[in-house]
Amino acid sequence: MTSPIAHFNGELLPLDQIRISPLDRGFIFGDGVYEVIPAYGGRLLRAREHFNRLQRSMDEIGLANPHSVDGWIAEVNRLLAHHPGNQSVYVQVTRGVPPKRDHVIPKGLVPTVFMMVSPLATPSAEMVEKGVACVSARDFRWEKCHIKSTSLLGNVLARQISADAGATETILFRDGWLTEAAASNVFIVKDGAVAAAPQDEHILLGITYELLTDLAREGKLRFDVRPIAEAEVRAADEIWLSSSTKEVLAVTTLDGKPVGAGVPGPVFRRMHALFQEYKARLSAASAVAD
Ligand SMILES: Cc1ncc(COP(=O)(O)O)c(C=O)c1O
């Protein structure tokens, strides 16, 4: 099989031909930030929001952005031209390659930019219909989860807890409060009202989270952003996961116990329909633009 075309520091070349220095601070320290952007039929979903978040992550770690938002979108589209269909675009910027390993950040480094594309694996019809299992764990990650950092060891170890249990995600609680899941945001529904955890440094503010917020408003759902106690999650009628690749997914068991009636609930079904309509509008707009 030929290696897919990827992007490395402005060049398009086969993924298996990219060589990264072992001194790259991304490799040595996880000193970098990233984005994952879904593309439906060549059309990026919420590209500006993703690159604005990349800017916020870079600002948080004091990394100069090599591109404007429009520059990033142009670079991604150049790469996407090689990848028709529905795709997931991975964009990573690290602090670059210093002459030696040192925690202290040297001045004047040139950031390393890497992008690759893989087929977008959205949830199967069965996952949407039946919902998924989750387990819970203490949120043992650091205090800057709002940065979309490539230092993902905490998230990797958290996700592995559910993988080992044969579950789809690990829902995390910090000091008795819901934060998010290892690679998704979490919503609950009680008595028809949707709630999401606050947009603070304990969660990554998902682009899908923001999209669901907009769709909830459009669909006139009751929606609140507020601290959510662990007990409320365990007593919720519905729990949802959201992310760029999961879209919105119902959680039907948590730690082996049914969530609500143990099937995807009515508010989830409404939100899922709103999400699919949003995607259809995006494709229609893209067909007009083409
Ligand atoms: C920790 C974490 N929270 C939330 C999300 C959801 O973010 P988005 O909707 O932008 O994909 C992700 C996505 O991978 C994530 O890794």
CSV table of N, CA and C in Angstrom, one decimal, residues 14-101:
chain,number,residue,atom,x,y,z
A,14,PRO,N,5.0,11.7,1.1
A,14,PRO,CA,4.4,10.5,1.8
A,14,PRO,C,4.7,10.4,3.2
A,15,LEU,N,3.8,10.0,4.0
A,15,LEU,CA,3.9,9.9,5.5
A,15,LEU,C,5.2,9.1,5.9
A,16,ASP,N,5.4,8.0,5.2
A,16,ASP,CA,6.6,7.2,5.6
A,16,ASP,C,7.9,7.8,5.2
A,17,GLN,N,7.9,8.9,4.6
A,17,GLN,CA,9.2,9.6,4.2
A,17,GLN,C,9.5,10.7,5.2
A,18,ILE,N,8.6,11.0,6.1
A,18,ILE,CA,8.9,12.1,7.0
A,18,ILE,C,9.8,11.7,8.1
A,19,ARG,N,10.9,12.5,8.4
A,19,ARG,CA,11.8,12.2,9.4
A,19,ARG,C,11.8,13.4,10.4
A,20,ILE,N,11.7,13.0,11.7
A,20,ILE,CA,11.7,14.0,12.7
A,20,ILE,C,12.9,13.8,13.7
A,21,SER,N,13.5,14.9,14.0
A,21,SER,CA,14.7,14.8,14.9
A,21,SER,C,14.3,14.3,16.3
A,22,PRO,N,15.2,13.4,16.8
A,22,PRO,CA,14.9,13.0,18.2
A,22,PRO,C,15.0,14.1,19.2
A,23,LEU,N,15.7,15.2,18.8
A,23,LEU,CA,15.8,16.4,19.7
A,23,LEU,C,14.5,17.3,19.6
A,24,ASP,N,13.6,17.0,18.7
A,24,ASP,CA,12.4,17.8,18.6
A,24,ASP,C,11.7,17.9,20.0
A,25,ARG,N,11.4,19.0,20.5
A,25,ARG,CA,10.8,19.1,21.8
A,25,ARG,C,9.4,18.5,21.9
A,26,GLY,N,8.8,18.2,20.8
A,26,GLY,CA,7.6,17.5,20.8
A,26,GLY,C,7.9,16.0,21.2
A,27,PHE,N,9.0,15.5,20.6
A,27,PHE,CA,9.4,14.1,21.0
A,27,PHE,C,9.9,14.0,22.4
A,28,ILE,N,10.8,14.9,22.8
A,28,ILE,CA,11.4,14.8,24.1
A,28,ILE,C,10.5,15.2,25.2
A,29,PHE,N,9.7,16.2,25.0
A,29,PHE,CA,8.9,16.8,26.2
A,29,PHE,C,7.4,16.7,25.9
A,30,GLY,N,7.0,16.3,24.8
A,30,GLY,CA,5.6,16.5,24.5
A,30,GLY,C,5.3,18.0,24.4
A,31,ASP,N,6.2,18.8,24.0
A,31,ASP,CA,6.1,20.3,24.0
A,31,ASP,C,5.5,20.7,22.7
A,32,GLY,N,4.2,20.6,22.6
A,32,GLY,CA,3.5,21.0,21.4
A,32,GLY,C,2.0,20.9,21.6
A,33,VAL,N,1.3,21.4,20.6
A,33,VAL,CA,-0.1,21.5,20.6
A,33,VAL,C,-0.7,20.9,19.3
A,34,TYR,N,-2.0,20.6,19.3
A,34,TYR,CA,-2.5,19.9,18.1
A,34,TYR,C,-4.0,20.2,18.0
A,35,GLU,N,-4.5,19.8,16.8
A,35,GLU,CA,-5.9,19.9,16.5
A,35,GLU,C,-6.3,18.7,15.7
A,36,VAL,N,-7.6,18.3,15.8
A,36,VAL,CA,-8.2,17.2,15.0
A,36,VAL,C,-9.4,17.8,14.4
A,37,ILE,N,-9.5,17.9,13.1
A,37,ILE,CA,-10.6,18.6,12.4
A,37,ILE,C,-11.3,17.6,11.4
A,38,PRO,N,-12.6,17.4,11.6
A,38,PRO,CA,-13.2,16.5,10.6
A,38,PRO,C,-13.5,17.3,9.3
A,39,ALA,N,-13.4,16.5,8.2
A,39,ALA,CA,-13.8,17.1,6.9
A,39,ALA,C,-14.8,16.2,6.3
A,40,TYR,N,-15.9,16.7,5.8
A,40,TYR,CA,-16.9,15.9,5.2
A,40,TYR,C,-16.9,16.3,3.7
A,41,GLY,N,-16.5,15.3,2.9
A,41,GLY,CA,-16.5,15.6,1.4
A,41,GLY,C,-15.6,16.8,1.1
A,42,GLY,N,-14.5,16.9,1.7
A,42,GLY,CA,-13.5,17.9,1.4
A,42,GLY,C,-13.8,19.2,2.2
A,43,ARG,N,-14.9,19.3,2.9
A,43,ARG,CA,-15.3,20.5,3.6
A,43,ARG,C,-15.0,20.4,5.1
A,44,LEU,N,-14.1,21.3,5.6
A,44,LEU,CA,-13.8,21.2,7.0
A,44,LEU,C,-14.9,21.7,7.9
A,45,LEU,N,-15.1,21.0,8.9
A,45,LEU,CA,-16.2,21.4,9.9
A,45,LEU,C,-15.6,22.3,10.9
A,46,ARG,N,-16.1,23.6,10.9
A,46,ARG,CA,-15.7,24.6,11.9
A,46,ARG,C,-14.2,24.8,11.9
A,47,ALA,N,-13.6,25.0,10.7
A,47,ALA,CA,-12.2,25.2,10.6
A,47,ALA,C,-11.7,26.4,11.4
A,48,ARG,N,-12.4,27.5,11.3
A,48,ARG,CA,-12.0,28.7,12.0
A,48,ARG,C,-11.9,28.5,13.5
A,49,GLU,N,-13.0,27.8,14.0
A,49,GLU,CA,-13.0,27.5,15.5
A,49,GLU,C,-11.8,26.7,15.9
A,50,HIS,N,-11.5,25.7,15.1
A,50,HIS,CA,-10.4,24.8,15.4
A,50,HIS,C,-9.1,25.6,15.4
A,51,PHE,N,-8.9,26.5,14.4
A,51,PHE,CA,-7.6,27.2,14.3
A,51,PHE,C,-7.6,28.4,15.4
A,52,ASN,N,-8.7,28.9,15.7
A,52,ASN,CA,-8.7,29.8,16.9
A,52,ASN,C,-8.3,29.1,18.1
A,53,ARG,N,-8.8,27.9,18.3
A,53,ARG,CA,-8.4,27.1,19.5
A,53,ARG,C,-6.9,26.8,19.5
A,54,LEU,N,-6.4,26.5,18.3
A,54,LEU,CA,-5.0,26.2,18.2
A,54,LEU,C,-4.2,27.5,18.6
A,55,GLN,N,-4.7,28.6,18.2
A,55,GLN,CA,-4.0,29.9,18.6
A,55,GLN,C,-4.1,30.0,20.1
A,56,ARG,N,-5.2,29.7,20.7
A,56,ARG,CA,-5.3,29.8,22.2
A,56,ARG,C,-4.3,28.9,22.9
A,57,SER,N,-4.2,27.6,22.3
A,57,SER,CA,-3.3,26.7,22.9
A,57,SER,C,-1.9,27.2,22.8
A,58,MET,N,-1.5,27.8,21.6
A,58,MET,CA,-0.2,28.3,21.4
A,58,MET,C,0.1,29.5,22.3
A,59,ASP,N,-0.9,30.4,22.5
A,59,ASP,CA,-0.7,31.5,23.4
A,59,ASP,C,-0.4,31.0,24.8
A,60,GLU,N,-1.2,30.0,25.2
A,60,GLU,CA,-1.0,29.4,26.6
A,60,GLU,C,0.4,28.9,26.8
A,61,ILE,N,1.1,28.4,25.7
A,61,ILE,CA,2.4,27.8,25.9
A,61,ILE,C,3.5,28.7,25.4
A,62,GLY,N,3.1,29.9,24.9
A,62,GLY,CA,4.1,30.9,24.4
A,62,GLY,C,4.8,30.4,23.2
A,63,LEU,N,4.0,29.9,22.2
A,63,LEU,CA,4.6,29.4,21.0
A,63,LEU,C,4.1,30.3,19.9
A,64,ALA,N,5.0,30.9,19.0
A,64,ALA,CA,4.6,31.8,18.0
A,64,ALA,C,3.9,31.0,16.9
A,65,ASN,N,2.8,31.5,16.4
A,65,ASN,CA,2.0,30.7,15.4
A,65,ASN,C,2.6,31.0,14.0
A,66,PRO,N,3.0,30.0,13.3
A,66,PRO,CA,3.6,30.2,12.0
A,66,PRO,C,2.6,30.7,10.9
A,67,HIS,N,1.3,30.5,11.2
A,67,HIS,CA,0.3,30.8,10.1
A,67,HIS,C,-0.9,31.6,10.7
A,68,SER,N,-1.5,32.4,9.9
A,68,SER,CA,-2.8,33.0,10.3
A,68,SER,C,-3.9,31.9,10.1
A,69,VAL,N,-5.1,32.1,10.6
A,69,VAL,CA,-6.2,31.2,10.5
A,69,VAL,C,-6.4,30.9,9.0
A,70,ASP,N,-6.4,31.9,8.1
A,70,ASP,CA,-6.6,31.7,6.7
A,70,ASP,C,-5.4,30.9,6.1
A,71,GLY,N,-4.2,31.2,6.6
A,71,GLY,CA,-3.0,30.4,6.1
A,71,GLY,C,-3.1,28.9,6.5
A,72,TRP,N,-3.6,28.7,7.7
A,72,TRP,CA,-3.8,27.3,8.1
A,72,TRP,C,-4.8,26.6,7.2
A,73,ILE,N,-5.9,27.3,7.0
A,73,ILE,CA,-7.0,26.6,6.2
A,73,ILE,C,-6.5,26.3,4.8
A,74,ALA,N,-5.7,27.3,4.2
A,74,ALA,CA,-5.2,27.0,2.9
A,74,ALA,C,-4.2,25.8,2.9
A,75,GLU,N,-3.4,25.7,3.9
A,75,GLU,CA,-2.4,24.6,4.0
A,75,GLU,C,-3.2,23.2,4.2
A,76,VAL,N,-4.2,23.2,5.0
A,76,VAL,CA,-5.0,22.0,5.2
A,76,VAL,C,-5.7,21.7,3.9
A,77,ASN,N,-6.3,22.7,3.2
A,77,ASN,CA,-7.0,22.4,1.9
A,77,ASN,C,-6.1,21.8,0.9
A,78,ARG,N,-4.8,22.3,0.9
A,78,ARG,CA,-3.8,21.8,-0.1
A,78,ARG,C,-3.6,20.3,0.2
A,79,LEU,N,-3.5,19.9,1.4
A,79,LEU,CA,-3.3,18.5,1.8
A,79,LEU,C,-4.6,17.7,1.5
A,80,LEU,N,-5.7,18.3,1.9
A,80,LEU,CA,-7.0,17.6,1.7
A,80,LEU,C,-7.3,17.3,0.2
A,81,ALA,N,-6.7,18.1,-0.7
A,81,ALA,CA,-6.9,17.8,-2.1
A,81,ALA,C,-6.4,16.4,-2.5
A,82,HIS,N,-5.5,15.9,-1.7
A,82,HIS,CA,-5.0,14.5,-2.0
A,82,HIS,C,-5.9,13.4,-1.3
A,83,HIS,N,-6.9,13.9,-0.5
A,83,HIS,CA,-7.7,12.9,0.3
A,83,HIS,C,-9.2,13.2,0.1
A,84,PRO,N,-9.8,12.6,-0.9
A,84,PRO,CA,-11.2,12.8,-1.1
A,84,PRO,C,-12.0,12.1,0.0
A,85,GLY,N,-13.3,12.4,0.1
A,85,GLY,CA,-14.2,11.7,1.0
A,85,GLY,C,-14.2,12.3,2.4
A,86,ASN,N,-14.7,11.6,3.4
A,86,ASN,CA,-14.8,12.1,4.8
A,86,ASN,C,-13.5,11.8,5.5
A,87,GLN,N,-12.8,12.8,6.0
A,87,GLN,CA,-11.5,12.6,6.6
A,87,GLN,C,-11.4,13.3,7.9
A,88,SER,N,-10.3,12.8,8.7
A,88,SER,CA,-10.0,13.5,9.9
A,88,SER,C,-8.6,14.0,9.7
A,89,VAL,N,-8.5,15.4,9.9
A,89,VAL,CA,-7.2,16.0,9.7
A,89,VAL,C,-6.5,16.2,11.1
A,90,TYR,N,-5.3,15.7,11.2
A,90,TYR,CA,-4.5,15.9,12.4
A,90,TYR,C,-3.5,17.0,12.1
A,91,VAL,N,-3.4,18.0,13.0
A,91,VAL,CA,-2.5,19.1,12.8
A,91,VAL,C,-1.7,19.2,14.1
A,92,GLN,N,-0.4,19.2,14.0
A,92,GLN,CA,0.5,19.3,15.2
A,92,GLN,C,1.6,20.3,15.0
A,93,VAL,N,1.8,21.2,16.0
A,93,VAL,CA,2.9,22.1,16.0
A,93,VAL,C,3.7,21.9,17.3
A,94,THR,N,5.0,21.7,17.1
A,94,THR,CA,5.8,21.5,18.3
A,94,THR,C,6.8,22.7,18.4
A,95,ARG,N,7.4,22.8,19.5
A,95,ARG,CA,8.3,24.0,19.7
A,95,ARG,C,9.6,24.0,18.8
A,96,GLY,N,9.8,22.8,18.2
A,96,GLY,CA,10.9,22.8,17.3
A,96,GLY,C,12.1,22.0,17.8
A,97,VAL,N,13.3,22.1,17.1
A,97,VAL,CA,14.4,21.3,17.4
A,97,VAL,C,15.6,22.2,18.0
A,98,PRO,N,15.8,22.1,19.3
A,98,PRO,CA,16.9,22.8,19.9
A,98,PRO,C,18.2,22.0,19.7
A,99,PRO,N,19.4,22.7,20.0
A,99,PRO,CA,20.7,22.0,19.9
A,99,PRO,C,20.9,20.9,20.9
A,100,LYS,N,20.2,21.0,22.1
A,100,LYS,CA,20.4,20.0,23.1
A,100,LYS,C,19.1,19.9,24.0
A,101,ARG,N,19.0,18.8,24.8
A,101,ARG,CA,17.9,18.6,25.6
A,101,ARG,C,18.0,19.5,26.9
